[in-house]
Short mmCIF file of C-alpha atoms in Angstrom, two decimals:
data_model
loop_
_atom_site.label_atom_id
_atom_site.label_comp_id
_atom_site.label_asym_id
_atom_site.label_seq_id
_atom_site.Cartn_x
_atom_site.Cartn_y
_atom_site.Cartn_z
CA MET A 1 5.79 3.18 -11.96
CA PRO A 2 6.81 0.72 -9.30
CA ASP A 3 4.22 -1.88 -8.33
CA ARG A 4 3.89 -2.15 -4.53
CA PHE A 5 2.18 -5.57 -4.64
CA LEU A 6 4.83 -7.20 -6.91
CA GLY A 7 6.76 -9.87 -5.00
CA GLN A 8 4.53 -9.44 -1.90
CA ARG A 9 2.47 -12.01 0.01
CA LEU A 10 -1.21 -11.31 -0.25
CA GLY A 11 -3.01 -13.78 2.01
CA ASP A 12 -1.95 -17.28 0.91
CA TYR A 13 -0.47 -15.98 -2.39
CA ILE A 14 2.84 -14.55 -3.43
CA THR A 15 2.67 -12.30 -6.49
CA GLU A 16 5.27 -12.97 -9.14
CA GLU A 17 4.40 -10.95 -12.24
CA ARG A 18 1.72 -8.43 -13.33
CA ILE A 19 -0.05 -9.91 -16.29
CA GLY A 20 -2.86 -7.39 -16.85
CA ARG A 21 -4.54 -4.29 -15.57
CA GLY A 22 -7.67 -2.33 -16.17
CA ALA A 23 -9.71 0.57 -14.76
CA MET A 24 -10.88 -1.46 -11.72
CA ALA A 25 -8.27 -4.18 -11.05
CA VAL A 26 -4.72 -5.52 -11.61
CA VAL A 27 -4.19 -9.26 -12.41
CA TYR A 28 -1.03 -11.01 -11.21
CA ARG A 29 0.54 -14.38 -11.79
CA ALA A 30 0.96 -15.64 -8.30
CA TYR A 31 2.07 -18.76 -6.47
CA GLN A 32 0.00 -20.44 -3.71
CA PRO A 33 2.56 -22.34 -1.64
CA SER A 34 0.02 -24.26 0.51
CA VAL A 35 -1.05 -26.29 -2.59
CA GLN A 36 2.03 -25.65 -4.72
CA ARG A 37 0.32 -24.14 -7.76
CA GLN A 38 0.38 -21.04 -9.98
CA VAL A 39 -2.76 -18.95 -10.05
CA ALA A 40 -4.07 -15.78 -11.53
CA LEU A 41 -4.89 -13.24 -8.71
CA LYS A 42 -7.12 -10.22 -9.35
CA VAL A 43 -6.56 -7.31 -6.98
CA ILE A 44 -9.34 -4.77 -6.96
CA LYS A 45 -8.23 -1.05 -6.94
CA LEU A 46 -10.04 0.59 -4.04
CA ASP A 47 -9.19 3.98 -5.49
CA ALA A 48 -11.60 3.17 -8.32
CA GLY A 49 -14.34 4.32 -5.99
CA LEU A 50 -15.74 0.79 -5.41
CA GLY A 51 -14.84 0.62 -1.75
CA ASP A 52 -17.79 2.92 -0.93
CA ASP A 53 -20.34 0.69 -2.58
CA ASP A 54 -22.24 -1.54 -0.02
CA GLU A 55 -23.05 -4.27 -2.64
CA PHE A 56 -19.40 -4.39 -3.76
CA ARG A 57 -18.21 -4.72 -0.11
CA ARG A 58 -20.75 -7.52 0.54
CA ARG A 59 -19.71 -9.49 -2.45
CA PHE A 60 -15.88 -9.00 -2.30
CA ALA A 61 -14.91 -8.37 1.27
#
């Protein structure tokens, strides 16, 4: 299945490779050009039902 975030800019990060995934999130190897470094970037899956949780939104929005 194609990954719609792969190779995309997400905020200050450019995703390069998917390195892990689970029930609630996907982890990418990404590049942060503003400080010229590689990072691990976790992207929460909103379809996991977490977007409706007020505490979740307060912590991660």
